[in-house]
Short mmCIF file of C-alpha atoms and ligand atoms in Angstrom, two decimals:
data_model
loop_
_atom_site.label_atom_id
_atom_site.label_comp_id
_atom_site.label_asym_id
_atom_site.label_seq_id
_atom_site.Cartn_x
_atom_site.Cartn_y
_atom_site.Cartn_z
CA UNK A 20 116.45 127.91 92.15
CA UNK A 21 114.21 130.88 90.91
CA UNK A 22 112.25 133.14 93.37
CA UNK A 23 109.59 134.60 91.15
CA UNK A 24 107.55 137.23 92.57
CA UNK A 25 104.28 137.49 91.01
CA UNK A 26 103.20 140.97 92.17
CA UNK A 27 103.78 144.96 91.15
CA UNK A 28 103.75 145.61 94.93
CA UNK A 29 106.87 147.69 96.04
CA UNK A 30 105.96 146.66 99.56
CA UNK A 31 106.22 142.88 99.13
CA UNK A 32 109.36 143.34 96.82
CA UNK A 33 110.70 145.50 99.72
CA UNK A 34 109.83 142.63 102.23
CA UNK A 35 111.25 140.01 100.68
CA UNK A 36 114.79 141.86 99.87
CA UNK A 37 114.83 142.54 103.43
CA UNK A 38 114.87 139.23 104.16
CA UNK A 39 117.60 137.70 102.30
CA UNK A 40 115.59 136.84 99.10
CA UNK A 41 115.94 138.84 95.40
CA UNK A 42 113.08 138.08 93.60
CA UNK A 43 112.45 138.03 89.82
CA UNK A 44 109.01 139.96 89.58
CA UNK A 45 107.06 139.26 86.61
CA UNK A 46 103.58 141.27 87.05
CA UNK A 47 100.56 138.83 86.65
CA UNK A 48 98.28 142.12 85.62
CA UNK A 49 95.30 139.63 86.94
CA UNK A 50 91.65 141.18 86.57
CA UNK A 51 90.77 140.75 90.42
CA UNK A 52 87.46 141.96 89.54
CA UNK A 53 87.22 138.88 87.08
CA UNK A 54 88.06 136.12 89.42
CA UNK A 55 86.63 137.33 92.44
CA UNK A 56 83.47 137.26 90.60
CA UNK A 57 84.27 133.96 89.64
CA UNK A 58 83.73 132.90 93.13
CA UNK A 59 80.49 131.78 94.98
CA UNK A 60 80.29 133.60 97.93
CA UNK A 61 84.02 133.34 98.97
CA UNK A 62 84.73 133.85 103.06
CA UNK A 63 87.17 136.87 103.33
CA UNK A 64 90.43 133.80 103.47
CA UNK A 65 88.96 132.10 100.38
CA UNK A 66 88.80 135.34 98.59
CA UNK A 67 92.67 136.52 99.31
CA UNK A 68 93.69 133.36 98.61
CA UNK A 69 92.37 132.54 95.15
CA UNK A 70 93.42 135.71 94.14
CA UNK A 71 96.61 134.92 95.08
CA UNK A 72 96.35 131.55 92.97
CA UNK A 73 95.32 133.27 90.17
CA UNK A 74 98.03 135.81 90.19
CA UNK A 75 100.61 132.72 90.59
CA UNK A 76 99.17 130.88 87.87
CA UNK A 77 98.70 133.80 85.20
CA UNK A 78 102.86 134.13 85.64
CA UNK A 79 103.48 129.89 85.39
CA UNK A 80 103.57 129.35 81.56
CA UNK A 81 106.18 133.25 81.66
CA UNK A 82 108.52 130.95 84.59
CA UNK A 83 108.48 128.02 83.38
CA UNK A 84 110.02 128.70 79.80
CA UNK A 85 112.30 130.87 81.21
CA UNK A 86 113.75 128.57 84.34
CA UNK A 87 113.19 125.03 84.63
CA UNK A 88 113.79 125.22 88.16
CA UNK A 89 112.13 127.90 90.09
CA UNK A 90 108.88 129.05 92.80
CA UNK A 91 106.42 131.15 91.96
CA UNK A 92 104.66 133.42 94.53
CA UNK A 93 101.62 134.92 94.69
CA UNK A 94 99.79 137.30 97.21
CA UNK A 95 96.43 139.13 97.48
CA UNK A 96 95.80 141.69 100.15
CA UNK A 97 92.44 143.04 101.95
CA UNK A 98 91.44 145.03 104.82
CA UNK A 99 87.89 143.10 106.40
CA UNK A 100 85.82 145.73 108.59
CA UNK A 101 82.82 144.77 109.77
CA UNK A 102 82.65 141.74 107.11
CA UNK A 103 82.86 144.57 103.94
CA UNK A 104 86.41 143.34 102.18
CA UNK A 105 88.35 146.69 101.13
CA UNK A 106 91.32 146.82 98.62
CA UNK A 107 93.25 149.80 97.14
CA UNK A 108 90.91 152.91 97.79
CA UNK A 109 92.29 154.26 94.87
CA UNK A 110 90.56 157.73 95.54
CA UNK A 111 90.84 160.44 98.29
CA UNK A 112 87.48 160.03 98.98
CA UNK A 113 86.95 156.68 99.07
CA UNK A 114 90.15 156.56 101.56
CA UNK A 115 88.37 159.17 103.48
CA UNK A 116 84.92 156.85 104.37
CA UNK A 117 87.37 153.93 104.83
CA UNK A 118 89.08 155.94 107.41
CA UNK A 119 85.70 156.90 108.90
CA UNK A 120 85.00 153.92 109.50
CA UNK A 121 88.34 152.45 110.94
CA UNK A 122 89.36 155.01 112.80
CA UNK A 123 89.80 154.37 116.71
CA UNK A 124 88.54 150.53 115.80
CA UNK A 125 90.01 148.04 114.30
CA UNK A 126 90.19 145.49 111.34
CA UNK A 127 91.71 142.58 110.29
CA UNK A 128 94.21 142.70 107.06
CA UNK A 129 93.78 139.30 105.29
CA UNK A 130 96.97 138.25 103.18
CA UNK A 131 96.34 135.45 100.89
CA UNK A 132 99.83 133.28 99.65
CA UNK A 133 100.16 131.03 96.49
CA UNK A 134 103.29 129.56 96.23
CA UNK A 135 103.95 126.89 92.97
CA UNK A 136 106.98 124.70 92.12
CA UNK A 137 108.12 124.70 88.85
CA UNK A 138 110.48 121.43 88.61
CA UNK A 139 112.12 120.85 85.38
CA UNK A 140 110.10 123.19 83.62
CA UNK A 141 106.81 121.91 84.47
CA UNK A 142 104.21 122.59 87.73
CA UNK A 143 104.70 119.90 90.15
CA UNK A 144 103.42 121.10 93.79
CA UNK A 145 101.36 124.15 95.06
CA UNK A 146 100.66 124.92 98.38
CA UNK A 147 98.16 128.35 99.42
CA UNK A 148 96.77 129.53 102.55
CA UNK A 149 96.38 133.01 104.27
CA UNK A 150 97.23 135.23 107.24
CA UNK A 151 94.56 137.63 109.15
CA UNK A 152 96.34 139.99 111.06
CA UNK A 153 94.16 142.62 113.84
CA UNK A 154 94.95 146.15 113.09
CA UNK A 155 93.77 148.60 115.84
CA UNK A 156 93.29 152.37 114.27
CA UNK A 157 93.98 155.37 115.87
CA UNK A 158 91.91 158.39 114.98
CA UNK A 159 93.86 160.92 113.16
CA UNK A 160 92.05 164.41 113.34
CA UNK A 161 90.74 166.06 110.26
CA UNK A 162 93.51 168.04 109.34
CA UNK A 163 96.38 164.82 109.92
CA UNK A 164 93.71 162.74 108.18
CA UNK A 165 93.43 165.27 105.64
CA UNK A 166 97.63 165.55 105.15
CA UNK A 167 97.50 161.70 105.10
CA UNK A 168 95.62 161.43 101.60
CA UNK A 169 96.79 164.93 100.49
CA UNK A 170 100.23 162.31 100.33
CA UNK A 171 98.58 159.94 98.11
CA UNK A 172 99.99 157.25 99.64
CA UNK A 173 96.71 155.34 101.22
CA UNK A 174 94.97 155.32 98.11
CA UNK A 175 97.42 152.62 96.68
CA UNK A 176 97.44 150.04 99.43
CA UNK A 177 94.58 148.00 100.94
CA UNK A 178 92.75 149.15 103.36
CA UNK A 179 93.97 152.83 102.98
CA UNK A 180 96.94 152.74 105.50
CA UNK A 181 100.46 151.36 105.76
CA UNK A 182 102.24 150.07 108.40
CA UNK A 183 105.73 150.97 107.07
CA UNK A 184 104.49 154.44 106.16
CA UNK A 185 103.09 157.17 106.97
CA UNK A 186 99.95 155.14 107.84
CA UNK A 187 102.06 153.85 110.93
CA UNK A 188 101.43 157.18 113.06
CA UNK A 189 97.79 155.79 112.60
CA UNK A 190 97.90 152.62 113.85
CA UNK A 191 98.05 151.77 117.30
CA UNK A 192 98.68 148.40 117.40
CA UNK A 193 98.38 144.76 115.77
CA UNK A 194 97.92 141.59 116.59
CA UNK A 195 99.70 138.78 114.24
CA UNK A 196 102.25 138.86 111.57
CA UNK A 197 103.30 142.61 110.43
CA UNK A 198 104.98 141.05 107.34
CA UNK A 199 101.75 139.93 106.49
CA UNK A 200 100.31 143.24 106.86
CA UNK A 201 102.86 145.03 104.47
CA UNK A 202 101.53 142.19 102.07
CA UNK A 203 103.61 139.03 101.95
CA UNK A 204 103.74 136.67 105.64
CA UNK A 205 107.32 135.70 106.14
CA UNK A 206 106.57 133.13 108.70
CA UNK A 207 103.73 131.58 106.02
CA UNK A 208 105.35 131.97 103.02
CA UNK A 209 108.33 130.01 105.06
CA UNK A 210 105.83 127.05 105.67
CA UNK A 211 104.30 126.69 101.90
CA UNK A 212 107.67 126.73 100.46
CA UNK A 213 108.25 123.69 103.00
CA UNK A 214 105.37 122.42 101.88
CA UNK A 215 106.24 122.18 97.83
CA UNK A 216 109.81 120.53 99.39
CA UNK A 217 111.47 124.34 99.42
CA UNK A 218 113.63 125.29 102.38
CA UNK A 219 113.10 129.45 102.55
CA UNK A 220 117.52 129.61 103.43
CA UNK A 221 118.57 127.47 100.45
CA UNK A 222 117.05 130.36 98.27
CA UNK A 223 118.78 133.25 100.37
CA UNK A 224 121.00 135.40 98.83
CA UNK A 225 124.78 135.46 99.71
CA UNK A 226 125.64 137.60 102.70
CA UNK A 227 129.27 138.42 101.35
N1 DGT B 318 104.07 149.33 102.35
C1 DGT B 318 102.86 148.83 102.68
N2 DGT B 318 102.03 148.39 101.69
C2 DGT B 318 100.84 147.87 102.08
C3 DGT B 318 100.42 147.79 103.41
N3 DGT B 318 99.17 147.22 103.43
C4 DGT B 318 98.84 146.94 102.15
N4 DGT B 318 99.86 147.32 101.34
C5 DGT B 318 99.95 147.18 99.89
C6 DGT B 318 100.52 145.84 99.51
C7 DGT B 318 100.01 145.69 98.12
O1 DGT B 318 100.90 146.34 97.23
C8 DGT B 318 98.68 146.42 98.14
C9 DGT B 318 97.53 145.45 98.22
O2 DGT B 318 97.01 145.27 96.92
P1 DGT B 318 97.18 143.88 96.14
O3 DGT B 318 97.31 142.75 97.09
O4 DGT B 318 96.13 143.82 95.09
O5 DGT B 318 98.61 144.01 95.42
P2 DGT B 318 99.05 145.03 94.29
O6 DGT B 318 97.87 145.46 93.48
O7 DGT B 318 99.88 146.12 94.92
O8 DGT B 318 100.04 144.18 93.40
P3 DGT B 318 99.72 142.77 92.71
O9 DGT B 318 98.23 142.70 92.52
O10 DGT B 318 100.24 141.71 93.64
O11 DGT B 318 100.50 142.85 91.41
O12 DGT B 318 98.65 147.21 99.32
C10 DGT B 318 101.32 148.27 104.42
O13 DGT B 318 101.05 148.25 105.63
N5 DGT B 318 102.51 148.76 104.00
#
């Protein structure tokens, strides 16, 4: 059976290999913009979680003429502070107020999951839900604040830290999943392919 990754995120590719599983990744290229405006007043975990959906589903009709068998898999990722969801920061000084306002507090990274079943070449079963994990900040000074971004690498993930990264000599501590945090929760993603009647070790690759 197919894994199909439906994300551009090195992180969750990254996550994933590590874990015994070599995805195909076909990029959905969903406007997030779009469907979260689609929404009526979405709480942070309905938000994450449609988008997910929706990057799942823009990726089905792709999957399903290519393998008849095969699971698709969708994720969203946002950093909640204070009730304002943040994604990519995209520039240095947006990631510099986001880190104003995190730093020596903390947040919770929300990681919303879509998984589908493709079954003969058609969508039989979908199961979603999401993961909010507690990340406590430390305060980087100016100047380590000001190397951080210099690095570009905050201003491509949400919330404007990693916890793989660089961002990790920021970040004090979390409480939940950290695969979740990266962007894709092993531990979920292990119960919603259970729930479309996937077990997450039939679809490991070989160890030899
Ligand atoms: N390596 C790493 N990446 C992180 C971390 N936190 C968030 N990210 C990345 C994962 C995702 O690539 C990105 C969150 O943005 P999105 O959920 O919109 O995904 P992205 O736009 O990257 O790809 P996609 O929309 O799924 O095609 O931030 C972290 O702690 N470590």
């Amino acid at each position: 059976m197919h894994f199909v990754l439906a994300s551009a995120s090195p992180a969750r590719l990254g996550v994933l290999r590590a874990a015994g599983i070599e995805p195909s990744v076909v990029v959905s290229g969903v406007d997030e913009d779009a469907v979260a405006a689609s929404l009526t007043d979405p709480s942070p975990s309905e938000l994450v979680t449609a988008l997910a959906l929706a990057k799942a589903e823009a990726v089905l009709a792709t999957v399903a003429r290519t393998h008849t068998e095969a699971v698709v898999v969708g994720c969203d990722s946002m950093l909640s502070i204070g009730g304002e969801m943040m994604g990519k920061p995209g520039e240095p000084e947006i990631a510099q107020k986001r880190w104003a306002q995190m730093a020596g507090g903390s947040g919770e990274l929300l990681t919303g999951h879509a998984v589908l079943r493709v079954e003969n070449g058609e969508r039989t079963r979908q199961a979603t839900g999401s993961h909010a994990t507690t990340v406590r900040f430390g305060e980087p000074s100016p100047h380590e604040l000001a190397a951080y971004i210099a690095t570009g690498e905050p201003l491509a993930v949400a919330g404007a830290f990693t916890l793989d990264g660089r961002g990790g000599w920021f970040v004090e501590g979390i409480d939940g999943d950290p695969s979740s945090v990266i962007g894709i929760s092993l531990p979920l993603t292990r119960r919603l392919l259970a729930e479309v009647g996937v077990s997450v070790v039939d679809l490991w690759t070989p160890t030899r």
